[in-house]
Amino acid sequence: MTIQTFAALKDYFSANFEVLENLNHITDLKTFLVQQNPNAEAVLNLSRFAVNDTFVDLDFEIKPNDSISIIPPSSGG
Amino acid sequence: MTIQTFAALKDYFSANFEVLENLNHITDLKTFLVQQNPNAEAVLNLSRFAVNDTFVDLDFEIKPNDSISIIPPSSGG
Amino acid sequence: MTALALYPQAAEVNIEPLNALPLNLVALLSLAHHPKAGAVVLFSGEVRDNSLGKAVDYLEYEAYPAMAIKMIHAIVAEAITRWQLTYAIAQHRTGIVKSGESAVVVITTSPHRTEAYAANRYIIDRIKHEVPIWKCEYFTDGTKEWGGNCNCQKLTGDVNKHIYEFDQQNKL
Amino acid sequence: MTALALYPQAAEVNIEPLNALPLNLVALLSLAHHPKAGAVVLFSGEVRDNSLGKAVDYLEYEAYPAMAIKMIHAIVAEAITRWQLTYAIAQHRTGIVKSGESAVVVITTSPHRTEAYAANRYIIDRIKHEVPIWKCEYFTDGTKEWGGNCNCQKLTGDVNKHIYEFDQQNKL
């Protein structure tokens, strides 16, 4: 699966990267990313996940070719 | 006392006229004007009175040299 | 002289409350930028091409300037104090105003948006209910009619007591 | 062909939701006139020269266009339907925005003013809470900080559940 990160998340992860591990749900991806970079836990807890540009919950099932965007809290305006 | 009228009131009275009768309160002026033109009663009942450019109640005491404005309901905007 | 001295105190900008010429929304809006204002709200009341189902040709606004000017200044000043605005102005047309033209403009600015919206609504509601300005609607069929926006007296029983949409909003 | 056919259906005017260049409030406002619209409300969110007491040099806005554009279109369309607006647009800056410049503009118009104000507030609140746009504040002391306007998760316990100022207003 491919991952996109934005804004404050880019202080912890690349803007775009690939995850090859076998992860079943969004919550597993989140756990995996916290393991990769424990400092990112706080901002990951505040972030929304989108799969193929649609927001999903943590129990959403991921398919290997999904494109996942991790969206920190909005601060437009 | 001098009287100014505006908007719909000008269909019933001059824009500016003088009242020489001895009237003590605004309510007396209102009664006097209804006597002068009974058709104006409805719009006079909806109008505010101002003495020397300040809104007053019906029991306000009028002095002979007062300048009185009769203000139909606002319809600005 | 600090950097801040370069900026005017926008709340004090003096705008004529009545204007016999077309309202220049663009010029008025351009005055509203202020380094302390994060929120700018502009309201423009415009003439519609119909009123209660009849086709409107144009409106004509009459005002009693001696009272209207003072009252608009006072309403704007009160809003500036109450919501701590960085800037506020209101200007109303007099004379003939055609469909699609602006009859009244209100601009409010504040550091955050809640105050700018609330103050803007407060100013226009009070102007519409209280300020001695009247519109006469001229219809395309040749008839005319004095508008009577403020019907509060029917509900309050007192021509000097108004019911403001602004307060109604807050009560919901 | 009736007289009405001379006017565009303003609600359908297509405005790009994201703009990398300075927002042209004047041009956008000039599109908002409509013969059925008695009320025009414009909101401009502008960059202040300070944030939490620190002097701001400029902001930089990042967006995720693939989602942001679709979401802003959907929010505006929903507001048009809900409040039966004659016209509504929203446009947000990306890139560097300096103090006093507009970062976001929302314009709503409707026959009467209650709907234009309500819809305007609704659109800006949803944009600020939901749409993937982020600001980074660059301070005059050389430091920078990602803004975090939306703290709803602290109250709702769910990053996908927001508390809108718009609804709070209605509950007062």
Coordinates of C-alpha atoms in Angstrom, one line a residue:
Chain A
M1 CA 0.0 0.0 0.0
T2 CA 1.1 3.6 -0.6
I3 CA 1.0 6.2 2.1
Q4 CA 0.8 10.0 1.8
T5 CA 1.4 12.3 4.7
F6 CA 0.9 16.1 5.1
A7 CA 1.7 19.1 7.1
A8 CA 3.0 18.3 10.6
L9 CA 3.2 14.6 9.8
K10 CA 6.0 15.3 7.3
D11 CA 8.2 16.2 10.3
Y12 CA 8.1 12.4 11.1
F13 CA 7.5 10.6 7.8
S14 CA 8.2 11.0 4.2
A15 CA 5.5 12.7 2.2
N16 CA 5.1 9.5 0.1
F17 CA 6.2 6.0 1.0
E18 CA 5.3 2.4 0.5
V19 CA 4.4 -0.1 3.2
L20 CA 5.0 -3.7 2.3
E21 CA 4.0 -5.4 5.6
N22 CA 0.8 -7.4 5.6
L23 CA -1.6 -5.2 7.6
N24 CA -5.3 -5.9 7.7
H25 CA -6.9 -2.8 9.1
I26 CA -6.2 0.9 9.4
T27 CA -5.6 0.4 13.1
D28 CA -2.8 -2.0 12.3
L29 CA -1.2 0.5 10.0
K30 CA -1.4 3.1 12.8
T31 CA 0.2 0.8 15.3
F32 CA 2.9 0.0 12.7
L33 CA 3.7 3.7 12.1
V34 CA 3.9 4.4 15.9
Q35 CA 6.4 1.5 16.1
Q36 CA 8.4 3.1 13.3
N37 CA 8.4 6.5 14.9
P38 CA 7.1 6.7 18.5
N39 CA 7.4 10.5 18.5
A40 CA 4.6 10.7 15.9
E41 CA 2.1 9.0 18.2
A42 CA 0.5 12.2 19.4
V43 CA -0.1 13.6 16.0
L44 CA -1.2 10.2 14.6
N45 CA -3.8 10.0 17.3
L46 CA -5.3 13.3 16.1
S47 CA -5.1 12.4 12.4
R48 CA -7.8 11.1 10.1
F49 CA -7.2 8.3 7.6
A50 CA -8.5 8.3 4.1
V51 CA -8.4 5.3 1.7
N52 CA -8.6 6.2 -2.0
D53 CA -9.6 9.8 -0.9
T54 CA -12.5 8.8 1.3
F55 CA -12.3 9.1 5.1
V56 CA -12.5 5.8 6.9
D57 CA -12.6 4.5 10.5
L58 CA -9.9 2.6 12.3
D59 CA -11.6 -0.8 11.6
F60 CA -11.6 -0.3 7.9
E61 CA -10.1 -3.2 6.0
I62 CA -7.1 -2.4 3.8
K63 CA -6.4 -4.0 0.5
P64 CA -2.7 -4.3 -0.8
N65 CA -3.2 -1.8 -3.6
D66 CA -4.9 0.9 -1.5
S67 CA -3.6 4.4 -1.5
I68 CA -3.8 5.8 2.1
S69 CA -3.7 9.4 3.1
I70 CA -3.1 10.4 6.7
I71 CA -4.7 13.8 7.4
P72 CA -3.6 15.8 10.4
P73 CA -6.2 18.1 12.0
S74 CA -7.4 20.7 9.5
S75 CA -6.2 24.3 10.0
G76 CA -7.5 26.1 7.0
G77 CA -9.0 29.6 7.1
Chain B
M1 CA -45.0 73.8 16.8
T2 CA -43.6 72.6 13.5
I3 CA -44.4 69.2 12.1
Q4 CA -42.4 67.1 9.6
T5 CA -43.8 64.0 8.0
F6 CA -42.2 61.4 5.8
A7 CA -42.8 58.5 3.4
A8 CA -46.4 57.2 3.5
L9 CA -47.5 60.0 5.8
K10 CA -47.0 62.5 3.0
D11 CA -50.0 60.8 1.3
Y12 CA -52.1 62.4 4.1
F13 CA -50.2 65.5 5.3
S14 CA -47.8 68.1 3.9
A15 CA -44.1 67.3 4.4
N16 CA -43.8 70.4 6.6
F17 CA -46.5 72.3 8.4
E18 CA -47.3 74.3 11.5
V19 CA -49.8 73.5 14.2
L20 CA -51.0 76.5 16.2
E21 CA -53.5 74.8 18.4
N22 CA -52.6 74.6 22.1
L23 CA -51.7 70.9 22.5
N24 CA -50.0 69.6 25.7
H25 CA -48.7 66.2 24.9
I26 CA -47.8 64.1 21.9
T27 CA -50.9 62.0 22.3
D28 CA -53.0 65.3 21.9
L29 CA -51.1 66.0 18.7
K30 CA -51.9 62.5 17.4
T31 CA -55.6 62.9 18.2
F32 CA -55.6 66.3 16.5
L33 CA -54.0 64.9 13.4
V34 CA -56.5 62.0 13.2
Q35 CA -59.3 64.5 13.5
Q36 CA -57.7 66.5 10.6
N37 CA -57.5 63.4 8.4
P38 CA -59.2 60.2 9.7
N39 CA -57.8 58.1 6.8
A40 CA -54.3 58.6 8.4
E41 CA -55.2 56.9 11.6
A42 CA -53.8 53.5 10.8
V43 CA -50.4 54.8 9.7
L44 CA -50.3 57.3 12.6
N45 CA -50.9 54.4 15.0
L46 CA -47.7 52.7 13.6
S47 CA -45.6 55.8 13.6
R48 CA -43.0 57.0 16.1
F49 CA -42.8 60.6 17.2
A50 CA -39.5 62.5 17.7
V51 CA -39.2 65.9 19.3
N52 CA -36.1 67.8 18.3
D53 CA -34.8 64.7 16.7
T54 CA -35.2 62.4 19.8
F55 CA -37.8 59.7 19.9
V56 CA -40.4 60.3 22.6
D57 CA -43.4 58.5 24.1
L58 CA -47.1 59.6 23.7
D59 CA -47.1 61.2 27.2
F60 CA -44.2 63.5 26.3
E61 CA -45.0 67.2 27.0
I62 CA -44.7 69.5 24.0
K63 CA -43.5 73.1 24.1
P64 CA -44.7 75.7 21.6
N65 CA -41.4 75.9 19.8
D66 CA -40.8 72.2 19.5
S67 CA -40.0 70.7 16.1
I68 CA -41.8 67.4 15.8
S69 CA -41.0 64.6 13.4
I70 CA -43.5 61.8 12.7
I71 CA -41.7 58.7 11.7
P72 CA -43.6 55.9 9.9
P73 CA -42.2 52.3 10.4
S74 CA -38.7 52.0 9.1
S75 CA -38.2 50.1 5.8
G76 CA -34.6 50.6 5.1
G77 CA -32.3 47.9 3.7
Chain C
M1 CA 7.4 55.3 16.1
T2 CA 6.6 51.6 16.0
A3 CA 5.7 49.4 13.0
L4 CA 2.1 49.5 14.2
A5 CA 2.0 53.3 13.7
L6 CA 2.0 52.6 10.0
Y7 CA -1.6 51.3 10.2
P8 CA -4.6 53.4 10.8
Q9 CA -6.9 52.6 13.6
A10 CA -9.4 51.1 11.3
A11 CA -12.4 51.3 13.7
E12 CA -12.2 55.0 13.5
V13 CA -12.4 55.4 9.7
N14 CA -15.2 57.8 9.0
I15 CA -17.8 56.8 6.4
E16 CA -20.9 58.8 5.6
P17 CA -23.9 56.7 6.7
L18 CA -26.1 58.0 3.8
N19 CA -25.1 58.1 0.2
A20 CA -27.1 59.4 -2.8
L21 CA -24.8 57.7 -5.2
P22 CA -24.2 54.0 -6.0
L23 CA -22.5 52.3 -3.1
N24 CA -18.9 51.4 -3.8
L25 CA -18.6 48.0 -2.1
V26 CA -15.2 47.5 -3.5
A27 CA -13.8 50.8 -2.1
L28 CA -15.4 50.2 1.2
L29 CA -14.2 46.6 1.4
S30 CA -10.6 47.7 0.6
L31 CA -10.7 49.9 3.7
A32 CA -11.5 46.9 5.9
H33 CA -8.1 45.1 5.9
H34 CA -6.4 45.4 9.2
P35 CA -3.4 43.6 10.6
K36 CA -5.3 42.6 13.8
A37 CA -8.4 41.5 11.9
G38 CA -8.6 37.8 11.1
A39 CA -12.3 38.0 10.0
V40 CA -14.0 40.4 7.6
V41 CA -17.8 40.1 7.1
L42 CA -19.6 42.2 4.5
F43 CA -23.3 42.3 4.1
S44 CA -25.0 43.9 1.1
G45 CA -28.7 44.4 0.9
E46 CA -29.6 44.4 -2.8
V47 CA -32.8 45.3 -4.7
R48 CA -34.6 42.2 -5.9
D49 CA -36.6 42.2 -9.2
N50 CA -39.7 41.1 -7.4
S51 CA -41.6 41.9 -4.2
L52 CA -44.4 39.7 -2.9
G53 CA -44.8 38.3 -6.4
K54 CA -44.9 41.6 -8.3
A55 CA -42.2 42.6 -10.7
V56 CA -40.2 45.5 -9.3
D57 CA -38.9 48.3 -11.6
Y58 CA -36.9 50.2 -9.0
L59 CA -37.0 51.4 -5.4
E60 CA -36.7 54.9 -4.1
Y61 CA -35.3 55.4 -0.6
E62 CA -36.2 58.4 1.5
A63 CA -34.3 59.2 4.7
Y64 CA -34.6 61.7 7.5
P65 CA -30.9 62.6 7.5
A66 CA -30.9 64.6 10.7
M67 CA -31.8 61.5 12.7
A68 CA -30.6 58.7 10.4
I69 CA -27.0 59.8 10.2
K70 CA -26.7 60.1 14.0
M71 CA -28.4 56.8 14.6
I72 CA -26.3 54.8 12.2
H73 CA -23.1 56.3 13.7
A74 CA -24.4 55.3 17.2
I75 CA -25.4 51.8 16.2
V76 CA -22.0 51.2 14.6
A77 CA -20.1 52.7 17.5
E78 CA -22.1 50.5 19.9
A79 CA -21.3 47.4 17.9
I80 CA -17.6 48.3 17.9
T81 CA -17.5 48.5 21.6
R82 CA -19.7 45.5 22.3
W83 CA -17.8 43.1 20.1
Q84 CA -14.4 44.8 20.3
L85 CA -14.3 45.1 16.5
T86 CA -11.2 46.3 14.6
Y87 CA -13.4 48.0 12.0
A88 CA -17.1 48.6 11.3
I89 CA -19.0 50.7 8.8
A90 CA -22.5 51.0 7.5
Q91 CA -23.7 53.0 4.5
H92 CA -27.3 53.3 3.1
R93 CA -28.4 54.5 -0.3
T94 CA -30.9 57.3 -0.7
G95 CA -32.8 58.0 -4.0
I96 CA -33.5 55.6 -6.8
V97 CA -31.9 52.2 -6.6
K98 CA -32.4 49.6 -9.4
S99 CA -32.7 45.8 -9.3
G100 CA -29.3 44.2 -8.5
E101 CA -27.9 47.4 -7.0
S102 CA -26.9 47.6 -3.3
A103 CA -29.2 49.6 -1.0
V104 CA -27.2 49.1 2.1
V105 CA -23.7 47.8 3.0
V106 CA -22.4 46.8 6.4
I107 CA -18.7 45.7 7.0
T108 CA -17.4 44.4 10.3
T109 CA -14.0 43.0 11.1
S110 CA -12.6 41.4 14.2
P111 CA -9.7 39.1 15.3
H112 CA -12.0 36.0 15.2
R113 CA -15.1 35.4 13.1
T114 CA -17.8 34.9 15.7
E115 CA -17.7 38.6 16.6
A116 CA -17.6 39.9 13.0
Y117 CA -20.7 37.8 12.0
A118 CA -22.7 38.8 15.2
A119 CA -21.9 42.5 15.0
N120 CA -22.7 42.6 11.3
R121 CA -26.1 41.0 11.8
Y122 CA -26.8 43.3 14.8
I123 CA -26.0 46.5 12.8
I124 CA -28.2 45.6 9.8
D125 CA -31.1 44.5 12.0
R126 CA -31.1 47.7 14.0
I127 CA -30.8 49.8 10.9
K128 CA -33.7 48.1 9.3
H129 CA -36.0 48.4 12.4
E130 CA -35.1 51.7 13.8
V131 CA -33.4 54.1 11.5
P132 CA -35.7 56.6 9.7
I133 CA -35.2 55.3 6.1
W134 CA -38.2 54.3 3.9
K135 CA -38.4 52.5 0.7
C136 CA -41.0 53.1 -2.0
E137 CA -41.4 50.2 -4.4
Y138 CA -42.2 51.1 -8.0
F139 CA -43.6 48.1 -9.9
T140 CA -43.3 47.5 -13.6
D141 CA -47.1 47.7 -13.9
G142 CA -46.9 51.4 -13.0
T143 CA -48.1 51.1 -9.4
K144 CA -46.1 52.1 -6.3
E145 CA -46.2 51.1 -2.6
W146 CA -44.4 52.2 0.5
G147 CA -42.6 49.3 2.0
G148 CA -43.3 48.5 5.7
N149 CA -40.5 46.2 6.8
C150 CA -40.9 46.8 10.5
N151 CA -44.1 45.2 11.8
C152 CA -42.9 44.9 15.4
Q153 CA -45.6 47.1 16.8
K154 CA -48.2 44.4 16.0
L155 CA -46.3 42.1 18.3
T156 CA -45.0 44.4 21.0
G157 CA -47.9 46.9 21.1
D158 CA -45.4 49.7 21.2
V159 CA -44.0 51.5 18.1
N160 CA -40.7 52.1 20.1
K161 CA -40.2 48.4 21.0
H162 CA -38.6 46.2 18.3
I163 CA -38.0 42.5 18.0
Y164 CA -34.6 41.9 16.4
E165 CA -33.7 38.9 14.2
F166 CA -30.3 39.1 15.9
D167 CA -31.8 38.3 19.3
Q168 CA -34.1 35.7 17.9
Q169 CA -31.1 33.9 16.5
N170 CA -29.5 33.8 19.9
K171 CA -32.6 32.4 21.5
L172 CA -32.9 29.4 19.2
Chain D
M1 CA -36.9 33.4 -24.4
T2 CA -38.0 35.3 -21.3
A3 CA -36.4 38.2 -19.6
L4 CA -35.1 35.9 -16.9
A5 CA -33.0 34.0 -19.5
L6 CA -30.7 37.1 -19.6
Y7 CA -29.4 36.2 -16.1
P8 CA -27.1 33.3 -15.4
Q9 CA -28.2 30.8 -12.8
A10 CA -25.8 32.3 -10.3
A11 CA -25.7 29.3 -8.0
E12 CA -24.1 27.3 -10.7
V13 CA -21.1 29.6 -11.3
N14 CA -18.0 27.4 -11.1
I15 CA -15.2 28.8 -9.0
E16 CA -11.9 26.8 -8.3
P17 CA -12.0 26.0 -4.6
L18 CA -8.2 26.3 -4.3
N19 CA -6.1 29.2 -5.6
A20 CA -2.3 29.6 -5.5
L21 CA -2.6 33.3 -6.3
P22 CA -4.0 36.2 -4.2
L23 CA -7.8 35.9 -3.8
N24 CA -9.6 38.5 -5.9
L25 CA -12.4 39.4 -3.5
V26 CA -13.6 42.2 -5.8
A27 CA -14.0 39.9 -8.8
L28 CA -15.7 37.2 -6.8
L29 CA -18.1 39.7 -5.2
S30 CA -19.0 41.1 -8.5
L31 CA -20.2 37.7 -9.6
A32 CA -22.6 37.6 -6.6
H33 CA -25.2 40.0 -7.8
H34 CA -28.4 38.3 -8.8
P35 CA -31.9 39.7 -9.5
K36 CA -33.5 37.2 -7.0
A37 CA -30.9 37.9 -4.2
G38 CA -31.8 40.5 -1.7
A39 CA -28.9 39.6 0.6
V40 CA -25.2 39.1 -0.1
V41 CA -22.8 38.0 2.7
L42 CA -19.1 37.8 2.1
F43 CA -16.6 36.4 4.6
S44 CA -12.9 36.9 4.2
G45 CA -10.5 35.1 6.6
E46 CA -7.4 37.2 6.7
V47 CA -3.9 36.7 8.0
R48 CA -3.3 38.5 11.3
D49 CA 0.1 40.0 12.2
N50 CA 0.1 38.0 15.5
S51 CA -0.8 34.5 16.7
L52 CA -1.0 33.7 20.4
G53 CA 1.1 36.8 21.2
K54 CA 3.9 36.1 18.7
A55 CA 4.5 38.4 15.7
V56 CA 3.6 36.6 12.5
D57 CA 5.7 37.1 9.4
Y58 CA 3.6 35.1 6.9
L59 CA 1.6 31.9 6.7
E60 CA 2.1 29.0 4.3
Y61 CA -1.0 26.9 3.4
E62 CA -0.7 23.3 2.2
A63 CA -3.7 21.5 0.8
Y64 CA -4.4 18.0 -0.3
P65 CA -6.1 19.0 -3.6
A66 CA -7.6 15.6 -4.5
M67 CA -9.8 15.7 -1.4
A68 CA -10.0 19.4 -0.6
I69 CA -11.5 20.4 -4.0
K70 CA -14.2 17.7 -3.9
M71 CA -15.0 18.5 -0.3
I72 CA -15.4 22.3 -0.8
H73 CA -17.6 21.7 -3.8
A74 CA -19.7 19.3 -1.8
I75 CA -20.0 21.6 1.2
V76 CA -21.0 24.6 -1.0
A77 CA -23.5 22.5 -2.9
E78 CA -25.1 21.2 0.3
A79 CA -25.4 24.8 1.6
I80 CA -27.1 25.9 -1.6
T81 CA -29.7 23.1 -1.3
R82 CA -30.2 23.5 2.5
W83 CA -30.7 27.3 2.4
Q84 CA -32.0 27.6 -1.2
L85 CA -29.3 30.1 -2.0
T86 CA -29.2 32.0 -5.2
Y87 CA -25.4 31.8 -5.2
A88 CA -22.5 30.5 -3.1
I89 CA -18.8 30.1 -3.6
A90 CA -15.8 29.3 -1.5
Q91 CA -12.1 29.7 -2.4
H92 CA -9.1 29.0 -0.3
R93 CA -5.5 30.1 -0.8
T94 CA -2.5 27.8 -1.0
G95 CA 1.1 28.8 -0.6
I96 CA 2.5 31.9 1.1
V97 CA -0.1 34.4 2.4
K98 CA 1.1 37.6 4.1
S99 CA -0.4 39.6 6.9
G100 CA -3.6 41.4 5.8
E101 CA -4.1 39.1 2.8
S102 CA -7.2 36.9 2.5
A103 CA -6.6 33.2 3.0
V104 CA -10.2 32.2 2.4
V105 CA -13.3 33.8 1.0
V106 CA -16.9 32.6 1.2
I107 CA -19.8 34.4 -0.5
T108 CA -23.5 33.4 -0.1
T109 CA -26.6 35.1 -1.5
S110 CA -30.3 34.5 -0.9
P111 CA -33.6 36.3 -1.2
H112 CA -33.6 37.2 2.5
R113 CA -30.6 37.7 4.9
T114 CA -31.1 35.0 7.5
E115 CA -30.2 32.3 5.0
A116 CA -27.2 34.1 3.5
Y117 CA -25.7 34.6 7.0
A118 CA -26.4 31.1 8.2
A119 CA -25.1 29.4 5.1
N120 CA -22.0 31.5 5.0
R121 CA -21.1 30.6 8.6
Y122 CA -21.9 26.9 7.9
I123 CA -19.6 26.8 4.9
I124 CA -16.6 28.4 6.6
D125 CA -17.0 26.3 9.8
R126 CA -17.0 23.1 7.8
I127 CA -14.1 24.1 5.7
K128 CA -12.0 25.0 8.8
H129 CA -12.8 21.7 10.6
E130 CA -12.9 19.1 7.8
V131 CA -11.1 20.1 4.6
P132 CA -7.5 18.9 4.3
I133 CA -5.8 22.3 4.4
W134 CA -3.1 23.2 6.8
K135 CA -1.4 26.4 7.8
C136 CA 2.2 26.7 8.9
E137 CA 2.9 30.0 10.8
Y138 CA 6.2 31.6 10.2
F139 CA 7.1 34.0 13.0
T140 CA 9.3 37.1 12.8
D141 CA 11.7 35.4 15.2
G142 CA 12.5 32.8 12.6
T143 CA 10.6 30.0 14.2
K144 CA 7.6 28.2 12.6
E145 CA 4.7 26.1 13.8
W146 CA 1.9 24.1 12.2
G147 CA -1.4 25.5 13.1
G148 CA -3.9 23.1 14.7
N149 CA -7.3 24.9 14.5
C150 CA -9.4 21.8 14.9
N151 CA -9.3 20.4 18.4
C152 CA -12.6 18.7 18.3
Q153 CA -11.1 15.2 18.9
K154 CA -10.3 16.3 22.5
L155 CA -14.0 16.8 23.1
T156 CA -15.6 14.2 20.9
G157 CA -13.0 11.4 21.3
D158 CA -13.2 10.8 17.5
V159 CA -11.1 12.4 14.9
N160 CA -14.0 12.1 12.4
K161 CA -16.5 13.9 14.7
H162 CA -16.5 17.7 14.8
I163 CA -18.2 20.4 16.9
Y164 CA -19.2 23.2 14.6
E165 CA -19.5 26.8 15.8
F166 CA -22.5 27.0 13.5
D167 CA -24.4 24.5 15.6
Q168 CA -23.2 26.0 18.8
Q169 CA -24.7 29.4 17.7
N170 CA -28.1 27.7 17.1
K171 CA -28.1 26.1 20.5
L172 CA -27.6 29.3 22.4

